Coordinates of N, CA, C and O in Angstrom, one line a residue:
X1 N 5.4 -108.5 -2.9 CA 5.0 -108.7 -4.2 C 6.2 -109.4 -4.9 O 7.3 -109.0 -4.6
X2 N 6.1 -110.5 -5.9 CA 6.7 -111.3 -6.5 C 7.5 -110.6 -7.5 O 7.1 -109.4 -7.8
X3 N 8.6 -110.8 -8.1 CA 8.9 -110.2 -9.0 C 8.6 -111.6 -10.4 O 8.4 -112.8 -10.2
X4 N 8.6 -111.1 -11.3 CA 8.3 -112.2 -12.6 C 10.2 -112.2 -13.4 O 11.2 -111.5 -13.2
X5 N 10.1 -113.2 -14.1 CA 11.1 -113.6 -14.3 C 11.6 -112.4 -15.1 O 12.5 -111.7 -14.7
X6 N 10.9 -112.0 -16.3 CA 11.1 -110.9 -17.1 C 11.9 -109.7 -16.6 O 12.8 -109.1 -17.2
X7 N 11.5 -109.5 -15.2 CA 12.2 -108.4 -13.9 C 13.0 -109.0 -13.3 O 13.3 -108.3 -12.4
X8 N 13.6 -109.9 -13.3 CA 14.6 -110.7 -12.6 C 15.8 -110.7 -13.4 O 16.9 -110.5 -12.9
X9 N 15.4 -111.0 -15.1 CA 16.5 -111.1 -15.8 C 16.8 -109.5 -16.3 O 18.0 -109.3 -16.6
X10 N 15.8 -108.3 -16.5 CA 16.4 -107.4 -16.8 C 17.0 -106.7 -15.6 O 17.6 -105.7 -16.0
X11 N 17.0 -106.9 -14.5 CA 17.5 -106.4 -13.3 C 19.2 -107.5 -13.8 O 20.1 -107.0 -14.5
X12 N 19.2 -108.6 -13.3 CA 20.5 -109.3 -14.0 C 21.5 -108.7 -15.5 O 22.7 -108.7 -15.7
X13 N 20.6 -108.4 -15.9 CA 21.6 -107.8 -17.6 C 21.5 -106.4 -17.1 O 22.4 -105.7 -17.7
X14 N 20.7 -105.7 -16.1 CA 21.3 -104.2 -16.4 C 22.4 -104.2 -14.8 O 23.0 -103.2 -14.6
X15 N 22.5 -105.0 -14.1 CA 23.9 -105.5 -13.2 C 25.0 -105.7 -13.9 O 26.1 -105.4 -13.5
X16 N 24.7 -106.6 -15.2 CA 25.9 -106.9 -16.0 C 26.1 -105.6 -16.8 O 27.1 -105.2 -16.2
X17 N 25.9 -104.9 -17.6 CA 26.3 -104.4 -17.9 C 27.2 -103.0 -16.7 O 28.4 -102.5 -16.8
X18 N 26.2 -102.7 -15.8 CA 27.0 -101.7 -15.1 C 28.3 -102.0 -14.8 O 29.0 -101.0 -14.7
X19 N 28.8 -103.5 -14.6 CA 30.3 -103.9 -14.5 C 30.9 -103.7 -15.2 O 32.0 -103.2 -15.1
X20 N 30.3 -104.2 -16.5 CA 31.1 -104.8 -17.8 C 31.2 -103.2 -18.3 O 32.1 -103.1 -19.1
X21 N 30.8 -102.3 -18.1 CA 30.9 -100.8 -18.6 C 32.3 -99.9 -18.1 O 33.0 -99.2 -18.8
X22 N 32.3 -99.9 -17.5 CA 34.1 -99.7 -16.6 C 35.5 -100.2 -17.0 O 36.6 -99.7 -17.2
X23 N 34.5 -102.0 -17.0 CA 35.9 -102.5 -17.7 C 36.2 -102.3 -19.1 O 37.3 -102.4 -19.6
X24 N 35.7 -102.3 -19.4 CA 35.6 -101.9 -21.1 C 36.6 -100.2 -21.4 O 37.7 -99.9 -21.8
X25 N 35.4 -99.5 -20.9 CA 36.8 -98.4 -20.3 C 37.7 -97.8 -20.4 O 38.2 -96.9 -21.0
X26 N 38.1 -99.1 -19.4 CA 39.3 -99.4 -19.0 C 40.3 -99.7 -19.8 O 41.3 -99.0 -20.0
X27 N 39.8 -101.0 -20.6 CA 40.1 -101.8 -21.5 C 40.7 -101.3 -22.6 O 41.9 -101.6 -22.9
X28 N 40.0 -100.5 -23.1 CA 40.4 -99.6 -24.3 C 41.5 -98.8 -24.6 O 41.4 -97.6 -24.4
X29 N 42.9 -99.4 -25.3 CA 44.1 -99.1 -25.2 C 44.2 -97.0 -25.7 O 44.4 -96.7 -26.9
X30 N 44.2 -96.1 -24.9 CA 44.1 -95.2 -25.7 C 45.7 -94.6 -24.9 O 46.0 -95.0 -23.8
X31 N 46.4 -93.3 -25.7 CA 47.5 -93.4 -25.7 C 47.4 -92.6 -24.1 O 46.3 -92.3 -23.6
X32 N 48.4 -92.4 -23.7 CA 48.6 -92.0 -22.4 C 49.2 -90.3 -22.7 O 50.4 -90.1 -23.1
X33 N 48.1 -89.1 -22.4 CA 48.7 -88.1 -22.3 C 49.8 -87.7 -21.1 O 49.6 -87.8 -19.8
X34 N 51.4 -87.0 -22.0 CA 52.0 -86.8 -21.4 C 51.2 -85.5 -20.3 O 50.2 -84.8 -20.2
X35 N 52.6 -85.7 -19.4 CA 52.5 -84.3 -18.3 C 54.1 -83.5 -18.2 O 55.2 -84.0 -18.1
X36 N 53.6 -82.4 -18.4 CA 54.7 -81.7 -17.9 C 55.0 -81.3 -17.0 O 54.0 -80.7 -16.7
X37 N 55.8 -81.1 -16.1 CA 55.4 -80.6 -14.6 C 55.4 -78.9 -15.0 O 55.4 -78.3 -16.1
X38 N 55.5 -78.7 -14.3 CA 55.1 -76.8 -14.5 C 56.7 -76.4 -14.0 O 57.4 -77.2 -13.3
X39 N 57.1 -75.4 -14.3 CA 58.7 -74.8 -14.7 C 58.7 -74.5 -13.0 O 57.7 -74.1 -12.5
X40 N 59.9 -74.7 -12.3 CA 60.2 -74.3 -11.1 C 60.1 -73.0 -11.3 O 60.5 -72.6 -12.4
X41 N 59.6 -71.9 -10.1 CA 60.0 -70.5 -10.0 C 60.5 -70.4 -9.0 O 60.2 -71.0 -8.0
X42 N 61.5 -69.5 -9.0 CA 62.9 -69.1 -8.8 C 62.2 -67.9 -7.8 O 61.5 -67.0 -8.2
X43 N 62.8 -68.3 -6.3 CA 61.8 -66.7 -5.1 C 63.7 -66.6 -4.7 O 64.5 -67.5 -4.6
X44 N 63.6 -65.2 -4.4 CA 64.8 -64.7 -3.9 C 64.3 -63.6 -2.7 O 63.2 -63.0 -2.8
X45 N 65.2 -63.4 -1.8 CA 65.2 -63.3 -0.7 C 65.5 -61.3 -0.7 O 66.5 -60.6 -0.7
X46 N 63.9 -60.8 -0.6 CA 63.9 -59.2 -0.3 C 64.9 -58.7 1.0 O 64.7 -59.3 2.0
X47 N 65.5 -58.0 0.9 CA 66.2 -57.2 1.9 C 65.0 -56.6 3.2 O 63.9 -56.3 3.0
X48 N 65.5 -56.5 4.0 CA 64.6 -56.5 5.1 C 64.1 -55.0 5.3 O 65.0 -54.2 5.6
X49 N 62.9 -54.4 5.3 CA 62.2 -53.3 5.0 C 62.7 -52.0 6.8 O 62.9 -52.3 7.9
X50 N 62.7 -51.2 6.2 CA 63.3 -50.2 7.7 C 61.4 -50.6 8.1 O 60.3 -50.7 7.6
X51 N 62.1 -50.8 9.7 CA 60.8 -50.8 11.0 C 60.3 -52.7 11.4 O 59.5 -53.2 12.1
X52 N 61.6 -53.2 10.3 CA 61.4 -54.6 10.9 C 61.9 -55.0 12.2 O 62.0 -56.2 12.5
X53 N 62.3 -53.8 13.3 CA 63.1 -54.7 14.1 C 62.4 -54.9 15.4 O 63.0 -54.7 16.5
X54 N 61.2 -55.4 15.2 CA 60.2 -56.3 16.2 C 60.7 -57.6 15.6 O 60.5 -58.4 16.5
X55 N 61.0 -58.0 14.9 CA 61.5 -59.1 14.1 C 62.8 -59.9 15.2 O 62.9 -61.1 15.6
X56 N 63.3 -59.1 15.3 CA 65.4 -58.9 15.5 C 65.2 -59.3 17.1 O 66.1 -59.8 17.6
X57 N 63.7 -59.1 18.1 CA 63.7 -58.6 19.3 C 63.8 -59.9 20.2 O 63.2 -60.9 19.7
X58 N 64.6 -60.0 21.6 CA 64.5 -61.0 21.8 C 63.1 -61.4 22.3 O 62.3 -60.6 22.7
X59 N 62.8 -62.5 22.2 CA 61.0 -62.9 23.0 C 60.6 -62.8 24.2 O 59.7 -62.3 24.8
X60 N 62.3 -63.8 24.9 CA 61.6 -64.0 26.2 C 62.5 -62.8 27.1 O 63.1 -63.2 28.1
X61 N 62.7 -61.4 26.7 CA 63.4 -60.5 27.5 C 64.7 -60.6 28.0 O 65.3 -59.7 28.6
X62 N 65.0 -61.6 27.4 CA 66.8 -61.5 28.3 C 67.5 -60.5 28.0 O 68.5 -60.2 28.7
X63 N 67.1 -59.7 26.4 CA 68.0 -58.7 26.1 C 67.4 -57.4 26.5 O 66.2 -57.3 26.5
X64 N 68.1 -56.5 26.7 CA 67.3 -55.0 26.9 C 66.9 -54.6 25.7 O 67.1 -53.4 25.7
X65 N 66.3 -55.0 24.6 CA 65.3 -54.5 23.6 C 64.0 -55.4 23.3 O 63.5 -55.7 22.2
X66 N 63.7 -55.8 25.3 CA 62.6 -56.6 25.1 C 61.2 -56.5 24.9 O 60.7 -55.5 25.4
X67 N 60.2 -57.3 24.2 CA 59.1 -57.1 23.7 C 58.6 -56.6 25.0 O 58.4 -55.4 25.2
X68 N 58.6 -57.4 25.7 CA 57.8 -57.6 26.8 C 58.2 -56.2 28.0 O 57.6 -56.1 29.1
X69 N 59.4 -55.1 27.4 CA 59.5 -54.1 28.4 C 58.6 -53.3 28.4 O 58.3 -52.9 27.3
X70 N 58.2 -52.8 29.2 CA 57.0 -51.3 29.6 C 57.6 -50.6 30.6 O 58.2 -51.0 31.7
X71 N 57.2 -49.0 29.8 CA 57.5 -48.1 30.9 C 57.4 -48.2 31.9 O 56.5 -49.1 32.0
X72 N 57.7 -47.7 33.3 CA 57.4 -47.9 34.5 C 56.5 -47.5 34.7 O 56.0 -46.7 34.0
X73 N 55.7 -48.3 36.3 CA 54.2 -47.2 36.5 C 54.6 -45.9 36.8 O 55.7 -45.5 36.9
X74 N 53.4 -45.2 36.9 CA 53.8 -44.0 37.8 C 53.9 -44.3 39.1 O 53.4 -45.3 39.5
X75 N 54.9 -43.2 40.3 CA 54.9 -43.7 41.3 C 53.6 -43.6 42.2 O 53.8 -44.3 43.2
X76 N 52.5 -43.1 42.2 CA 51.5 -42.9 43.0 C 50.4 -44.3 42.3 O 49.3 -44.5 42.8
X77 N 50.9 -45.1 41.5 CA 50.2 -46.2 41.5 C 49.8 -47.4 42.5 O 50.6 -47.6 43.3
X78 N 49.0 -48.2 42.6 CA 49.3 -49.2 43.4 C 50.4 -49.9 43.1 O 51.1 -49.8 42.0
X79 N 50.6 -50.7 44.5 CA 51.8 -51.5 44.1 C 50.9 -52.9 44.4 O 49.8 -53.2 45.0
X80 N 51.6 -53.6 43.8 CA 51.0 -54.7 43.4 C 51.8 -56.2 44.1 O 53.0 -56.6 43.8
X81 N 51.0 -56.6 45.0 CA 51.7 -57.8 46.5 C 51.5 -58.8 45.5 O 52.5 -59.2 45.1
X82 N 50.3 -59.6 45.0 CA 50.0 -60.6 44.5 C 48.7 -61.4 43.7 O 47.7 -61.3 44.4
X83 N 48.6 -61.9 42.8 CA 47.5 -62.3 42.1 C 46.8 -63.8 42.8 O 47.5 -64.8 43.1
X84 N 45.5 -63.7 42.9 CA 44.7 -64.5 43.3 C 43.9 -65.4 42.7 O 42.8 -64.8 42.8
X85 N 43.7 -66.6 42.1 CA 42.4 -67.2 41.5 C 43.0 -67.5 40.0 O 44.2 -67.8 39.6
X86 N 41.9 -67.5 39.5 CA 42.6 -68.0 38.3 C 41.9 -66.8 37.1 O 40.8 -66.2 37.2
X87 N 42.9 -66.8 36.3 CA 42.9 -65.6 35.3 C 41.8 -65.6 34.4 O 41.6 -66.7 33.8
X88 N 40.7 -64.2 34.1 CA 39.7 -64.4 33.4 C 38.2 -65.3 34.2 O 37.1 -65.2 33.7
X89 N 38.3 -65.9 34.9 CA 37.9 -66.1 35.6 C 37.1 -65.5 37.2 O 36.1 -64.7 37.3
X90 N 37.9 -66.0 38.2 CA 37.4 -65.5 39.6 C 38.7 -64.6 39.8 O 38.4 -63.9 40.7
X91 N 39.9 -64.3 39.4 CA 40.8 -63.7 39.7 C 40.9 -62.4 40.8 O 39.8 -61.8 40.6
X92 N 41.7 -61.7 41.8 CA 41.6 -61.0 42.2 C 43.1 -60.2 42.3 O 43.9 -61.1 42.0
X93 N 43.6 -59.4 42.5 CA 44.3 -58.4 42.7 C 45.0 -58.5 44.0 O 44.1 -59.0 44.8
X94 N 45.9 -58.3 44.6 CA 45.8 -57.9 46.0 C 47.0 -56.7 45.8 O 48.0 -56.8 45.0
X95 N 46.6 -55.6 46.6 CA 47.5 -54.4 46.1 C 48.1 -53.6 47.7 O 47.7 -53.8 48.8
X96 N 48.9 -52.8 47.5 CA 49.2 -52.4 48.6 C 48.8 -50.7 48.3 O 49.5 -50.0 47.5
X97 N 47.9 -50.3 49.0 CA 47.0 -48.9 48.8 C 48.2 -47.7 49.4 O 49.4 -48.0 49.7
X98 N 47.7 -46.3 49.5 CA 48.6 -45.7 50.0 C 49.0 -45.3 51.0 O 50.1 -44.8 51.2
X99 N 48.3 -45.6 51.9 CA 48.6 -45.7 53.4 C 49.2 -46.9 53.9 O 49.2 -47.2 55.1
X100 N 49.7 -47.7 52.9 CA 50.7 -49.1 53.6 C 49.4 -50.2 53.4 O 49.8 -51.1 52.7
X101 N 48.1 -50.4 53.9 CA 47.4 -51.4 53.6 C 47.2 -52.4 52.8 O 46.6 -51.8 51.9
X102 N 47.3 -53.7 52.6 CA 47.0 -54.4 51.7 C 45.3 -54.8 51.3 O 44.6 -55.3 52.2
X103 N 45.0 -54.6 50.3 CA 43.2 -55.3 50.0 C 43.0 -55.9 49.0 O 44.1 -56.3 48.6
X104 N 42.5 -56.1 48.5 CA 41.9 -57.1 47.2 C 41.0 -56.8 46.6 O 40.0 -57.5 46.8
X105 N 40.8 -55.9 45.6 CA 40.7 -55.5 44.3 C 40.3 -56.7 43.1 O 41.2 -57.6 42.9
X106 N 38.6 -56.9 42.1 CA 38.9 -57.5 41.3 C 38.6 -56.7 40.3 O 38.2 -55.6 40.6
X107 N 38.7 -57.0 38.9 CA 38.9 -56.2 37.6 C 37.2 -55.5 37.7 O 36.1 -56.1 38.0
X108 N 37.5 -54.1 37.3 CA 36.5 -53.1 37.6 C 36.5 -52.1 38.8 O 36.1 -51.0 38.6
X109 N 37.0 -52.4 40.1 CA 37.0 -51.9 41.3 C 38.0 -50.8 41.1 O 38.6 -50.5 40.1
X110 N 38.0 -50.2 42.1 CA 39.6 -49.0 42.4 C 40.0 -48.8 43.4 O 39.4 -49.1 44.4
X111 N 41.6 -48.3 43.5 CA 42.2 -48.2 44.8 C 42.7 -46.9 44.5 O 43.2 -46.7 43.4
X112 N 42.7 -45.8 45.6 CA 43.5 -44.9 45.4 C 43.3 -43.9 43.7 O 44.2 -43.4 42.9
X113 N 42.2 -43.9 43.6 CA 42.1 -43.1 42.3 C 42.1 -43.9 41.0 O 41.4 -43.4 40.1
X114 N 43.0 -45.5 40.6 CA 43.1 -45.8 40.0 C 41.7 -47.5 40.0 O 41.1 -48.0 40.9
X115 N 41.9 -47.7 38.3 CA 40.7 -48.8 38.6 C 41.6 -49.6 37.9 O 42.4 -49.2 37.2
X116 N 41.3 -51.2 38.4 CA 41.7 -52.3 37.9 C 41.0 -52.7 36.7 O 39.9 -53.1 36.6
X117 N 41.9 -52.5 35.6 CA 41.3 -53.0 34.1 C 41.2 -54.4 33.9 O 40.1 -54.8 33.6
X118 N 42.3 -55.1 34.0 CA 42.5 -56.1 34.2 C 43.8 -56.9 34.7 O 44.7 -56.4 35.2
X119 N 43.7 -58.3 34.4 CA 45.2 -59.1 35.2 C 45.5 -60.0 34.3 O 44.7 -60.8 33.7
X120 N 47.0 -59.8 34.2 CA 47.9 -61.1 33.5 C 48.4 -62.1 34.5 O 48.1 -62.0 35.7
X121 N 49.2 -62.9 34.0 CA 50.0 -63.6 35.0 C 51.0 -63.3 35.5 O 51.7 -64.1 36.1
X122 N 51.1 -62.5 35.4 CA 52.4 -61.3 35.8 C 52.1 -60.2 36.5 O 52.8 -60.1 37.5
X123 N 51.1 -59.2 36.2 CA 50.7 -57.8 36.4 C 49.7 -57.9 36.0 O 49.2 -58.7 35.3
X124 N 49.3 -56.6 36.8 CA 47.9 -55.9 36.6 C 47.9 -54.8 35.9 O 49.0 -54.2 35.8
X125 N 46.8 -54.4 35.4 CA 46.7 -53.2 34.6 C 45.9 -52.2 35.1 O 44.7 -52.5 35.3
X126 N 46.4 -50.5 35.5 CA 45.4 -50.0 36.1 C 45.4 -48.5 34.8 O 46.3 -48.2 34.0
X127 N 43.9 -47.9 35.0 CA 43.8 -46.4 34.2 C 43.4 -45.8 35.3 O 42.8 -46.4 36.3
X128 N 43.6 -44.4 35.3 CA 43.1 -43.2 35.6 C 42.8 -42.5 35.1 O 43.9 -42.2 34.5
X129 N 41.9 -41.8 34.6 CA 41.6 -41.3 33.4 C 42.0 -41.4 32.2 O 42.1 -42.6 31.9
X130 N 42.4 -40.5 31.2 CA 43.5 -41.1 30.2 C 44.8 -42.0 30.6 O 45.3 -42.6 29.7
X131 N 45.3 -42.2 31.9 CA 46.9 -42.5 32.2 C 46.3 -43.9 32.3 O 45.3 -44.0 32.9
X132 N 47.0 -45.0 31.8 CA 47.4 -46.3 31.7 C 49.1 -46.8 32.7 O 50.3 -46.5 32.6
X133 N 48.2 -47.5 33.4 CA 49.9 -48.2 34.3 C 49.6 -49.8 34.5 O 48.8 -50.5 35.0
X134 N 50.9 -50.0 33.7 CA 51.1 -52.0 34.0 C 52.0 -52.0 35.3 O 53.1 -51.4 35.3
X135 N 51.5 -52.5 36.4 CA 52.0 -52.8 37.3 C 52.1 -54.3 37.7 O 51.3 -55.1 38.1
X136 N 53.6 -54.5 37.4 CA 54.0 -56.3 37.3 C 53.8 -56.6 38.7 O 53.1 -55.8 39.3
X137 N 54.3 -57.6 39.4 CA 54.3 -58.6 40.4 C 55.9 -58.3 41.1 O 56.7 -58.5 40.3
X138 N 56.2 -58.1 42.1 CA 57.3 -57.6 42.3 C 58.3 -59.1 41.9 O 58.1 -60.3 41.8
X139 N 59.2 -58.6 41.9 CA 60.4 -59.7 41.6 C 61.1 -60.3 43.2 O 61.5 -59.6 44.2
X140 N 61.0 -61.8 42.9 CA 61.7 -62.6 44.2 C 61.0 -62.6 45.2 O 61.7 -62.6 46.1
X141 N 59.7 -62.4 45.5 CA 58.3 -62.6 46.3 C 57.9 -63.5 46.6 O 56.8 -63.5 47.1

């Protein structure tokens, strides 16, 4: 459908004005409100509360007040030869039972009384009833 001129020119004057409405605006000299910035506040430094000294600890263990130390297993735990697969995943265990044998254990299973909870990259974790043992990866293996 055609448009008629009548629609053509008020389509053109209401284009013009939508421009010319901005600039105008714009245009219009009005004074410029100041800004103040807002007053600096002043933070000073609290003394450090007793029980912060997970703070103080070293991260990666080099000192003997490390995050990362845990009690020893018990001795009737597995001992723990080496981790298999990939973590969270297919992972498995390989443990040395109490008669000297090595097997392969994955998270859920048990050896010797204890069940495999789960595995880090380091250790495994086993419970026996209430008793919890992290059993690491032996050192220089």
């Amino acid at each position: 459908m055609a448009m008629t001129r009548a629609e053509r020119t008020a389509i053109a004057a209401a284009g013009l004005v939508a421009l010319a409405v901005p600039v105008l605006l714009l245009a219009i000299g009005r004074e410029p409100v100041p800004v103040t910035p807002p007053a600096p506040v002043l933070l000073a430094a609290r003394p450090a509360a007793a029980g912060t000294t997970i703070y103080t600890r070293d991260v990666f263990g080099a000192g003997g007040d490390s995050v990362s130390e845990a009690p020893p297993a018990p001795d009737d735990a597995p001992q723990l030869a080496g981790i298999v697969g990939r973590i969270g995943a297919d992972a498995v265990a390989m443990v040395r039972t109490a008669d000297g044998r090595t097997r392969t254990i994955a998270v859920g299973e048990g050896v010797d009384g204890w069940t495999l909870e789960s595995l880090a990259i380091d250790a495994a974790y086993f419970t026996r009833g209430g008793q919890k043992a992290r059993v690491p990866l032996p050192a220089g293996e």
